Coordinates of C-alpha atoms and ligand atoms in Angstrom, one line a residue:
M1 CA -18.9 -4.5 21.9
L2 CA -15.2 -4.6 21.1
I3 CA -12.4 -2.5 22.5
L4 CA -9.6 -0.9 20.3
Y5 CA -6.6 -0.3 22.5
N6 CA -3.5 1.8 22.0
P7 CA -1.0 0.9 24.7
Q8 CA 1.2 3.8 25.9
S9 CA 3.7 4.4 23.1
T10 CA 6.3 6.6 24.6
A11 CA 8.3 6.5 27.8
S12 CA 7.1 10.1 28.5
G13 CA 3.4 9.4 27.7
K14 CA 3.4 11.9 24.8
R15 CA -0.1 12.2 23.4
V16 CA 0.0 11.1 19.7
L17 CA -3.2 10.9 17.8
P18 CA -4.0 7.1 17.7
M19 CA -4.4 7.0 13.9
S20 CA -3.9 3.2 13.6
L21 CA -7.0 2.7 15.7
L22 CA -8.9 5.5 14.0
A23 CA -8.2 3.8 10.7
V24 CA -9.3 0.4 11.8
G25 CA -12.3 1.8 13.7
A26 CA -13.5 3.8 10.6
A27 CA -14.1 0.6 8.8
L28 CA -16.3 -0.7 11.7
E29 CA -18.6 2.4 11.9
G30 CA -22.3 1.6 11.7
V31 CA -21.6 -2.1 11.6
H32 CA -19.9 -3.2 14.8
D33 CA -20.1 -1.5 18.2
Y34 CA -16.7 -0.4 19.4
M35 CA -14.8 1.9 21.7
I36 CA -11.3 3.3 21.8
V37 CA -9.1 3.2 24.9
D38 CA -5.8 5.2 24.7
G39 CA -3.1 4.2 27.2
N40 CA -1.3 7.5 26.4
L41 CA -4.2 9.3 28.2
I42 CA -5.1 7.3 31.2
P43 CA -3.0 6.1 34.2
D44 CA -4.4 2.6 34.5
P45 CA -5.6 1.2 31.2
V46 CA -5.9 -2.4 32.5
A47 CA -8.4 -1.3 35.1
A48 CA -10.3 0.8 32.5
I49 CA -10.5 -2.1 30.1
D50 CA -11.5 -4.5 32.8
R51 CA -14.3 -2.1 33.8
S52 CA -15.5 -1.7 30.3
I53 CA -15.5 -5.5 29.7
R54 CA -17.6 -5.9 32.9
E55 CA -20.0 -3.0 32.0
T56 CA -20.5 -3.6 28.3
G57 CA -19.8 -7.3 27.9
A58 CA -17.0 -6.5 25.4
D59 CA -15.5 -9.8 24.2
I60 CA -12.8 -8.7 21.8
L61 CA -9.7 -6.6 22.6
A62 CA -7.8 -5.4 19.5
V63 CA -4.4 -3.9 20.3
T64 CA -2.1 -1.9 18.1
V65 CA 1.5 -2.8 18.8
M66 CA 4.6 -0.9 17.6
P67 CA 8.2 -1.6 18.8
G68 CA 9.6 0.2 21.9
P69 CA 7.6 1.2 24.9
Q70 CA 4.4 0.2 23.3
I71 CA 5.2 -3.5 23.2
S72 CA 6.6 -3.5 26.7
H73 CA 3.1 -2.3 27.9
A74 CA 1.1 -4.5 25.5
V75 CA 2.7 -7.8 26.7
P76 CA 2.1 -7.7 30.4
Q77 CA -1.3 -6.0 30.0
C78 CA -2.6 -8.5 27.5
R79 CA -1.4 -11.4 29.7
E80 CA -3.1 -9.9 32.7
L81 CA -6.4 -9.2 30.9
K82 CA -6.5 -12.7 29.4
G83 CA -5.9 -14.0 32.9
M84 CA -8.9 -12.0 34.2
H85 CA -11.1 -12.8 31.2
P86 CA -10.1 -16.1 29.7
D87 CA -12.8 -15.9 27.0
L88 CA -11.6 -12.5 25.8
T89 CA -10.4 -12.8 22.2
I90 CA -7.2 -10.7 21.8
V91 CA -6.2 -9.5 18.3
W92 CA -2.9 -7.8 17.6
G93 CA -2.1 -5.6 14.6
G94 CA 0.6 -3.0 13.6
Y95 CA 4.2 -3.0 12.6
F96 CA 5.6 -5.4 15.2
P97 CA 3.0 -8.2 14.8
T98 CA 3.1 -7.9 11.0
Q99 CA 6.8 -8.8 11.0
H100 CA 6.9 -11.2 14.0
Y101 CA 3.4 -12.8 13.9
D102 CA 4.9 -16.2 14.8
V103 CA 6.4 -14.9 18.1
C104 CA 3.2 -13.1 18.9
L105 CA 1.1 -16.2 18.4
R106 CA 3.4 -18.3 20.5
A107 CA 2.0 -16.3 23.5
E108 CA -1.3 -17.9 24.6
Y109 CA -2.8 -14.4 25.2
V110 CA -2.7 -13.4 21.5
D111 CA -5.4 -15.2 19.5
Y112 CA -5.1 -13.5 16.1
V113 CA -2.6 -11.3 14.3
V114 CA -3.8 -9.0 11.5
R115 CA -0.8 -8.4 9.2
G116 CA -0.4 -5.3 7.1
H117 CA -2.9 -2.5 6.7
G118 CA -5.8 -3.9 8.6
E119 CA -9.1 -2.0 7.8
I120 CA -10.6 -4.7 5.6
V121 CA -9.0 -7.7 7.2
F122 CA -10.0 -6.8 10.7
K123 CA -13.6 -6.1 9.7
A124 CA -13.7 -9.5 8.0
L125 CA -12.4 -11.1 11.2
I126 CA -15.0 -9.4 13.3
D127 CA -17.8 -10.3 10.8
A128 CA -16.7 -13.9 11.0
L129 CA -16.4 -14.0 14.8
R130 CA -19.8 -12.4 15.2
N131 CA -21.5 -14.6 12.6
G132 CA -19.8 -17.8 13.9
T133 CA -18.2 -18.5 10.6
D134 CA -14.6 -19.8 10.1
P135 CA -12.1 -16.9 10.0
T136 CA -9.1 -18.9 9.1
C137 CA -9.3 -18.3 5.3
I138 CA -9.2 -14.5 5.7
Q139 CA -6.3 -13.0 3.7
G140 CA -3.9 -11.1 5.9
L141 CA -4.7 -13.1 9.1
A142 CA -2.3 -15.1 11.1
F143 CA -3.6 -17.6 13.7
R144 CA -3.1 -20.9 15.5
R145 CA -4.8 -23.8 13.8
P146 CA -7.5 -24.9 16.2
E147 CA -6.8 -28.6 15.8
T148 CA -3.0 -28.7 16.0
G149 CA -2.0 -25.3 17.5
E150 CA 0.3 -24.8 14.5
I151 CA 1.0 -21.2 13.8
T152 CA -0.1 -20.2 10.3
S153 CA -0.2 -17.0 8.3
N154 CA -2.4 -16.5 5.2
D155 CA -1.0 -14.4 2.3
M156 CA -1.1 -10.7 2.9
A157 CA -4.3 -8.9 1.8
P158 CA -4.2 -6.2 -0.8
I159 CA -3.5 -2.7 0.7
P160 CA -6.7 -0.7 0.9
H161 CA -6.5 2.6 -1.0
P162 CA -6.5 5.5 1.5
N163 CA -8.5 7.6 -0.9
R164 CA -11.3 5.1 -0.8
L165 CA -11.3 4.5 2.9
P166 CA -13.7 6.5 5.2
D167 CA -12.5 9.6 7.1
F168 CA -11.2 8.9 10.6
P169 CA -14.0 8.9 13.2
Y170 CA -12.6 11.8 15.2
H171 CA -15.9 11.9 17.3
R172 CA -14.7 8.7 19.0
I173 CA -11.9 10.4 20.8
D174 CA -11.3 13.7 22.6
V175 CA -9.2 15.4 19.8
P176 CA -8.2 18.5 21.9
S177 CA -6.3 16.1 24.2
Y178 CA -4.0 15.4 21.2
V179 CA -3.4 19.0 20.1
R180 CA 0.2 19.6 21.4
P181 CA 2.8 22.4 21.3
T182 CA 5.8 21.4 19.2
F183 CA 8.6 23.2 17.5
L184 CA 6.3 23.7 14.6
G185 CA 3.5 25.5 16.4
K186 CA 1.5 25.9 19.5
R187 CA -1.4 23.7 18.4
T188 CA 0.0 20.7 16.4
L189 CA -2.0 17.7 15.2
A190 CA -1.0 14.8 13.0
H191 CA -2.4 13.3 9.8
H192 CA -1.4 10.3 7.7
S193 CA -2.3 10.8 4.0
S194 CA -0.7 7.9 2.2
Y195 CA 0.1 4.2 2.7
G196 CA 3.5 2.7 1.9
C197 CA 6.5 3.6 0.0
P198 CA 7.6 2.6 -3.5
F199 CA 11.2 1.6 -2.4
H200 CA 12.7 -1.5 -0.9
C201 CA 15.5 -0.4 1.5
N202 CA 16.5 -3.6 3.2
F203 CA 16.7 -2.1 6.8
C204 CA 13.2 -0.7 6.7
A205 CA 10.1 -2.3 8.2
V206 CA 7.8 -0.5 5.8
V207 CA 8.8 -2.9 3.0
N208 CA 7.4 -5.9 5.0
M209 CA 4.2 -3.9 5.4
V210 CA 3.5 -2.9 1.8
G211 CA 6.0 -4.6 -0.5
G212 CA 7.0 -1.5 -2.4
R213 CA 3.6 0.0 -3.0
W214 CA 2.5 3.6 -2.3
M215 CA -1.1 4.9 -2.4
A216 CA -2.3 8.3 -1.4
Q217 CA -5.3 10.4 -0.6
S218 CA -5.8 13.1 -3.2
S219 CA -4.3 16.5 -2.5
E220 CA -7.9 17.8 -2.3
R221 CA -8.9 15.4 0.4
T222 CA -5.6 15.9 2.4
A223 CA -6.0 19.7 2.3
G224 CA -9.7 19.2 3.4
V225 CA -8.6 17.3 6.5
V226 CA -6.0 20.0 7.3
R227 CA -8.6 22.7 6.8
S228 CA -11.0 20.9 9.1
F229 CA -8.2 20.7 11.8
V230 CA -7.9 24.5 11.6
D231 CA -11.7 25.1 11.6
Q232 CA -12.6 22.7 14.3
W233 CA -9.6 22.7 16.7
G234 CA -7.7 25.9 15.9
V235 CA -4.6 23.9 14.8
D236 CA -1.6 26.0 13.6
A237 CA 0.8 23.1 12.6
V238 CA 0.5 19.7 11.1
E239 CA 2.8 16.7 11.2
F240 CA 2.4 14.2 8.3
Y241 CA 3.4 10.8 9.6
D242 CA 3.4 9.3 6.1
N243 CA 6.4 7.1 5.4
N244 CA 7.0 9.1 2.2
F245 CA 4.7 12.1 1.9
F246 CA 6.5 13.6 -1.2
V247 CA 6.4 10.7 -3.7
H248 CA 4.1 12.5 -6.1
E249 CA 5.3 16.1 -7.0
K250 CA 2.0 17.2 -8.5
R251 CA 0.0 16.1 -5.4
T252 CA 2.4 17.9 -3.1
A253 CA 2.4 21.1 -5.1
D254 CA -1.4 21.1 -5.4
F255 CA -1.8 20.3 -1.7
A256 CA 0.6 23.2 -0.9
E257 CA -1.5 25.6 -3.0
R258 CA -4.7 24.5 -1.4
I259 CA -3.5 25.2 2.2
M260 CA -1.7 28.5 1.3
D261 CA -4.3 30.7 3.0
L262 CA -4.2 28.7 6.3
N263 CA -1.0 30.2 7.6
L264 CA 0.2 26.8 8.9
S265 CA 3.5 25.2 9.6
W266 CA 3.9 21.6 8.4
W267 CA 6.4 18.8 8.4
G268 CA 6.7 15.5 6.5
E269 CA 9.0 12.7 5.6
G270 CA 10.5 12.2 2.1
R271 CA 13.4 11.0 -0.1
I272 CA 16.3 13.1 -1.0
D273 CA 16.4 12.0 -4.7
T274 CA 12.7 12.6 -5.1
L275 CA 12.8 16.1 -3.7
L276 CA 15.8 17.0 -5.8
K277 CA 13.7 16.4 -8.8
Y278 CA 11.0 18.9 -7.7
S279 CA 10.8 22.1 -9.7
D280 CA 11.6 25.5 -8.2
R281 CA 7.9 26.3 -8.5
S282 CA 7.0 23.3 -6.3
W283 CA 9.7 24.3 -3.7
E284 CA 8.3 27.8 -3.6
L285 CA 4.8 26.5 -3.1
M286 CA 5.9 24.2 -0.3
R287 CA 7.9 27.0 1.4
D288 CA 5.1 29.6 1.1
S289 CA 2.5 27.2 2.4
G290 CA 4.5 26.7 5.6
L291 CA 6.7 23.7 5.1
K292 CA 9.3 24.1 7.9
M293 CA 11.3 20.8 8.0
V294 CA 11.5 17.5 6.1
F295 CA 12.8 14.3 7.6
L296 CA 15.0 12.6 5.0
G297 CA 16.8 9.2 5.2
A298 CA 20.4 10.2 4.3
E299 CA 21.3 6.8 5.9
S300 CA 25.1 6.7 5.3
G301 CA 28.2 8.6 4.4
S302 CA 29.3 5.9 2.0
D303 CA 27.9 5.3 -1.5
E304 CA 28.9 1.6 -1.1
T305 CA 26.7 1.2 2.0
L306 CA 23.8 3.0 0.3
L307 CA 24.0 0.3 -2.4
L308 CA 24.2 -2.5 0.2
M309 CA 21.1 -1.0 1.8
N310 CA 19.3 -1.3 -1.4
K311 CA 18.4 2.3 -1.0
G312 CA 17.2 2.2 -4.5
G313 CA 16.3 5.1 -6.8
T314 CA 19.3 7.4 -7.3
A315 CA 20.4 7.8 -3.7
S316 CA 24.0 9.0 -3.2
T317 CA 26.1 11.0 -0.8
G318 CA 26.5 13.7 -3.5
K319 CA 22.7 14.1 -3.5
T320 CA 22.6 14.4 0.3
L321 CA 25.0 17.4 0.1
E322 CA 23.0 18.8 -2.9
I323 CA 19.7 18.7 -1.1
A324 CA 21.3 20.3 2.0
R325 CA 22.3 23.2 -0.2
K326 CA 19.0 23.4 -2.0
M327 CA 16.9 23.4 1.2
K328 CA 19.2 26.1 2.7
H329 CA 18.2 28.2 -0.3
Y330 CA 14.5 27.7 0.4
G331 CA 14.8 28.1 4.2
V332 CA 13.4 24.6 4.8
V333 CA 15.3 22.6 7.4
P334 CA 16.5 19.1 6.3
E335 CA 16.4 16.5 9.1
F336 CA 18.8 13.8 8.0
S337 CA 18.6 10.4 9.7
F338 CA 21.7 8.1 9.5
V339 CA 21.8 4.4 10.1
L340 CA 25.1 3.6 11.7
G341 CA 27.1 0.4 12.3
N342 CA 26.2 -1.5 9.1
P343 CA 27.9 -4.8 8.5
P344 CA 30.3 -5.9 7.2
D345 CA 32.7 -3.3 8.6
P346 CA 30.7 -1.4 11.2
E347 CA 33.8 0.6 12.5
A348 CA 34.7 1.9 9.1
D349 CA 31.0 2.6 8.5
V350 CA 30.7 4.6 11.7
H351 CA 33.9 6.6 11.2
G352 CA 33.1 7.4 7.5
T353 CA 29.6 8.6 8.3
M354 CA 30.9 10.8 11.2
E355 CA 33.2 12.5 8.8
F356 CA 30.4 12.9 6.2
I357 CA 28.1 14.5 8.8
R358 CA 30.8 17.1 9.4
K359 CA 30.8 17.8 5.7
V360 CA 27.0 18.1 5.6
K361 CA 27.2 20.6 8.5
R362 CA 29.7 22.7 6.6
V363 CA 27.3 22.9 3.6
N364 CA 24.3 23.7 5.8
P365 CA 24.8 24.1 9.6
D366 CA 21.0 24.1 10.2
V367 CA 20.7 20.4 9.1
E368 CA 19.3 18.3 12.0
I369 CA 21.1 15.0 12.4
I370 CA 19.4 11.9 13.8
L371 CA 21.5 8.9 14.5
Y372 CA 20.2 5.3 14.6
M373 CA 22.0 2.0 14.9
Y374 CA 21.4 -0.5 12.2
T375 CA 19.0 -3.0 13.5
P376 CA 17.9 -5.8 11.2
V377 CA 14.4 -6.4 10.1
P378 CA 13.4 -9.8 8.8
L379 CA 13.7 -9.0 5.1
A380 CA 15.5 -10.7 2.3
G381 CA 18.7 -8.9 1.5
E382 CA 22.4 -8.7 2.0
L383 CA 22.4 -6.8 5.2
Y384 CA 20.1 -9.2 7.0
D385 CA 22.0 -12.2 5.6
Q386 CA 25.3 -10.8 6.9
A387 CA 23.7 -10.1 10.2
K388 CA 22.5 -13.7 10.5
A389 CA 25.9 -15.0 9.4
R390 CA 27.5 -13.0 12.2
G391 CA 25.2 -14.7 14.7
F392 CA 22.2 -12.3 14.9
K393 CA 19.0 -14.0 15.9
F394 CA 15.6 -12.4 16.9
P395 CA 14.1 -13.4 20.3
E396 CA 11.6 -16.2 20.1
T397 CA 9.1 -15.1 22.8
L398 CA 7.4 -11.9 23.5
E399 CA 8.8 -12.0 27.1
A400 CA 12.3 -12.0 25.6
W401 CA 11.4 -9.1 23.3
I402 CA 10.5 -6.9 26.2
D403 CA 13.8 -7.5 28.0
P404 CA 15.4 -4.1 28.5
E405 CA 18.3 -4.9 26.1
W406 CA 16.0 -5.8 23.3
Q407 CA 13.9 -2.7 24.1
D408 CA 17.0 -0.6 23.3
F409 CA 17.3 -2.7 20.1
L410 CA 13.7 -1.9 19.2
Q411 CA 14.3 1.8 19.6
R412 CA 17.4 1.5 17.3
R413 CA 19.7 2.7 20.1
S414 CA 21.3 -0.6 21.0
A415 CA 24.6 -2.3 20.4
Q416 CA 23.1 -5.6 21.2
V417 CA 24.0 -6.9 17.8
P418 CA 26.9 -9.3 17.5
W419 CA 29.0 -7.1 15.2
M420 CA 28.9 -3.9 17.3
E421 CA 31.5 -3.7 20.0
D422 CA 30.7 -1.6 23.1
P423 CA 33.5 0.9 22.5
L424 CA 32.0 1.7 19.1
R425 CA 28.6 2.4 20.6
R426 CA 30.2 4.7 23.2
E427 CA 32.1 6.5 20.4
I428 CA 28.8 7.1 18.6
Q429 CA 27.2 8.4 21.8
N430 CA 30.1 10.7 22.5
F431 CA 30.2 12.0 18.9
E432 CA 26.5 12.7 19.1
R433 CA 26.9 14.6 22.4
V434 CA 29.6 16.8 21.0
L435 CA 27.7 17.4 17.7
N436 CA 24.4 18.2 19.5
A437 CA 26.3 20.7 21.7
Y438 CA 28.2 22.3 18.9
Y439 CA 25.0 22.5 16.7
P440 CA 22.1 22.7 19.2
T441 CA 18.9 21.6 17.6
S442 CA 16.4 24.2 16.5
T443 CA 13.6 21.9 17.6
D444 CA 14.2 22.5 21.3
P445 CA 12.1 25.5 22.3
K446 CA 13.6 25.6 25.9
L447 CA 17.1 26.4 24.7
T448 CA 17.6 30.2 24.7
G449 CA 20.1 32.0 22.5
V450 CA 22.6 32.5 25.4
W451 CA 22.6 28.8 26.3
R452 CA 23.1 27.9 22.6
L453 CA 26.2 30.1 22.7
V454 CA 27.4 28.5 25.9
L455 CA 27.0 25.0 24.4
K456 CA 28.8 26.0 21.2
A457 CA 31.7 27.5 23.1
A458 CA 32.0 24.5 25.4
S459 CA 32.1 22.1 22.6
A460 CA 34.1 24.0 19.9
G461 CA 37.5 22.7 20.9
R462 CA 36.3 19.1 20.9
Y463 CA 34.5 19.4 17.7
H464 CA 37.3 21.1 15.7
L465 CA 40.0 18.7 17.0
R466 CA 37.7 15.7 16.7
L467 CA 38.3 14.9 20.4
Y468 CA 34.9 13.2 21.1
G469 CA 36.1 10.8 23.9
N470 CA 34.6 11.1 27.4
P471 CA 32.9 14.5 27.2
I472 CA 32.1 14.8 30.9
E473 CA 31.8 18.6 30.9
L474 CA 29.1 18.3 28.1
R475 CA 27.4 15.5 30.0
A476 CA 27.2 17.9 33.0
L477 CA 25.9 20.7 30.9
H478 CA 23.3 18.3 29.5
K479 CA 22.2 17.4 33.0
V480 CA 21.7 21.1 33.9
L481 CA 20.1 22.2 30.6
A482 CA 18.3 18.9 29.7
Y483 CA 18.6 20.0 26.1
Q484 CA 17.1 17.5 23.7
R485 CA 18.3 15.5 20.7
P486 CA 16.8 16.8 17.5
E487 CA 13.1 16.1 17.8
T488 CA 12.1 13.8 14.9
S489 CA 8.6 15.1 14.8
G490 CA 7.0 11.7 14.1
F491 CA 9.0 9.4 16.3
Ligands
B12_501 C1 3.0 7.9 15.0 C2 4.2 7.0 15.1 C3 4.7 6.9 16.4 C4 4.2 7.5 17.6 C5 3.2 6.6 18.5 C6 1.9 6.2 17.8 C7 1.0 5.5 18.7 N1 0.4 4.5 18.3 O1 0.7 5.9 19.8 C8 5.4 7.8 18.4 C9 6.0 9.1 18.0 C10 5.3 7.8 19.9 C11 6.3 6.7 17.9 C12 7.4 6.2 18.6 C13 8.3 5.2 18.0 N2 8.2 4.6 16.8 CO1 6.8 5.0 15.6 N3 5.8 5.5 14.1 C14 4.8 6.3 14.0 C15 4.4 6.5 12.6 C16 5.2 7.7 12.0 C17 3.0 6.6 12.2 C18 2.1 5.5 12.8 C19 0.7 5.8 12.3 O2 -0.1 6.4 13.1 N4 0.3 5.4 11.1 C20 -1.0 5.7 10.5 C21 -1.8 4.4 10.6 C22 -3.1 4.6 9.9 O3 -1.1 3.4 10.0 P1 -0.5 2.1 10.8 O4 -0.1 2.6 12.2 O5 0.4 1.4 10.0 O6 -1.8 1.2 11.1 C23 -2.3 0.4 10.1 C24 -1.6 -1.0 10.2 O7 -0.4 -1.1 10.8 C25 -2.7 -1.8 10.9 N5 -2.7 -1.8 12.3 C26 -2.1 -1.0 13.2 N6 -2.5 -1.3 14.4 C27 -3.4 -2.2 14.3 C28 -4.2 -2.8 15.3 C29 -5.2 -3.7 15.0 C30 -6.0 -4.4 16.0 C31 -5.4 -4.0 13.6 C32 -6.4 -5.0 13.2 C33 -4.6 -3.4 12.6 C34 -3.6 -2.5 13.0 O8 -3.9 -1.3 10.3 C35 -3.7 0.1 10.3 C36 -4.6 0.7 9.3 O9 -4.2 0.4 8.0 C37 5.1 5.1 12.0 C38 5.4 5.2 10.5 C39 4.2 5.2 9.6 N7 4.2 6.1 8.7 O10 3.3 4.4 9.8 C40 6.3 4.9 12.9 C41 6.8 3.5 13.1 C42 5.6 2.6 13.4 N8 7.5 3.7 14.4 C43 8.6 3.0 14.4 C44 9.5 3.0 15.5 C45 10.7 2.1 15.4 C46 9.3 3.8 16.6 C47 10.1 3.8 17.9 C48 10.1 2.4 18.6 C49 11.6 4.0 17.7 C50 12.2 5.1 17.1 N9 13.3 5.5 17.7 O11 11.8 5.6 16.1 C51 9.5 4.9 18.8 C52 9.2 4.5 20.2 C53 10.2 4.9 21.2 C54 10.0 6.2 21.9 N10 11.1 6.7 22.4 O12 9.0 6.8 21.9 C55 8.8 2.2 13.2 C56 8.5 0.7 13.4 C57 9.6 -0.1 12.7 C58 9.5 -1.6 13.0 N11 10.7 -2.2 13.0 O13 8.6 -2.2 13.3 C59 7.9 3.0 12.2 C60 7.3 2.1 11.1 C61 8.7 4.1 11.5 C62 9.8 3.6 10.6 N12 9.6 3.8 9.3 O14 10.7 3.0 10.9 N13 5.9 6.3 16.7
SF4_502 S1 12.6 5.2 1.2 FE1 12.3 5.3 3.4 S2 10.2 4.5 3.9 FE2 10.8 3.9 1.8 S3 11.6 1.8 2.0 FE3 13.4 3.3 2.0 S4 13.7 3.8 4.2 FE4 11.7 2.8 4.0

């Protein structure tokens, strides 16, 4: 028996379908005996895992680890479980271990790291461990050399094609526990229909994962999954967590046509330049099939910075304004994320992007704005090089990574980067507070029309006069109303 474990992934314990484990588990079906434990659903996962080990004799614990709250649970829990069961083999996989495998393997409670998309690699590892053969030549595996303790990573394995992988083994989990109300609908469930992204933006962790490749399930298969959500669990809204759902126009349009009769709402992530190339017919199909909102990386208010980010394709600030206009026409809300504080001149970058956001809002006031701080990922490129030149260094142990300051960093909210001064971070927070009050998000169902008007009135003066500093009255209103930042469906 082996245990696949999803440590709690949000501070609030939001229940998100554990797709990483469903994907890895699907490849084990009928070959290896396994169970899924989800830390988002149970109060004491260490006790549950300990009990399962004792009852079933499980000897392998495979953990999915993403940055943020998840790693801060994974570290002490794996340490504790290894202490209780020294013979337990612990395997980590997911975005964080893929990028920082060396840091993970420096901890004695992590035995193997599976890098990249792990279905085939993990199954090969389990086959080897069960058959007593040597796993150290498996592509995509990182490990400590048994003789010397040296940390080694083999080359990444080819990415498995999602259309050739088995369906998720939903029978392994209690799906109704993951059906949630969101701004999209009363019964929302998630799916992931493609792997990767064909671009190489140098601030993005997806590049390390897939190296610029994108592969997708067919429109027919994706629509089939959605239909089964409706038939089996009465779902009325679907979030697509794909890094880039909209790469292939024909697939998207065909998918939209196939789900037209389901009366659903749906959401996904895409690229501005790609969606601008879509025909009017495709936009109509998407709108009519229930597309409500698209998360788009606008990234910056400066064309120069977009180049520096290696944003690729034909990204430009002009296109950001153009898509805002186009989506207003189709009644689909754009959710623009911006990465602020880029080197070499973070102040100019922040101020330029704030002004650009105001421009966007003039074109389409419904646009949702999500602000992130630039946080380096270990990728070749000018941004990371400049960050290093200014003294940026990743922590070298897992214990240091879960320090609260680095937790902020991992959630892309920190100024713990040598080129960001604290006053600038405060400025961004104040701007965000005024902006979110003047344009309250449509993703907050608690906020009634009256309160929206109150917020708008309270922030109008500040917004128009650009007086963002120290908005204590808005902070007080925020305390009373607890209104949220725009909800980025996936994150
Ligand atoms: C769903 C999701 C979440 C969920 C949690 C999911 C969970 N596990 O419980 C929620 C919404 C809570 C979440 C939160 C965050 N997330 Co998130 N999230 C995602 C998202 C959209 C999908 C993940 C998914 O299910 N994919 C589908 C599965 C099939 O693919 P996969 O996860 O990659 O799994 C494969 C491999 O990674 C590997 N693998 C994964 N786990 C394991 C485990 C083992 C044992 C093995 C062998 C292999 C393996 O094999 C799998 C199959 O191929 C990804 C982006 C993406 N499209 O993947 C971002 C992503 C992982 N998140 C990210 C981030 C940064 C966050 C946040 C920390 C911060 C933020 N502000 O966005 C927050 C956490 C903070 C908070 N306040 O909640 C980043 C990570 C970037 C990085 N630097 O590493 C990503 C890549 C988004 C992005 N493009 O930037 N997230
Ligand atoms: S387009 Fe988006 S997902 Fe693709 S590499 Fe750039 S930021 Fe990452």
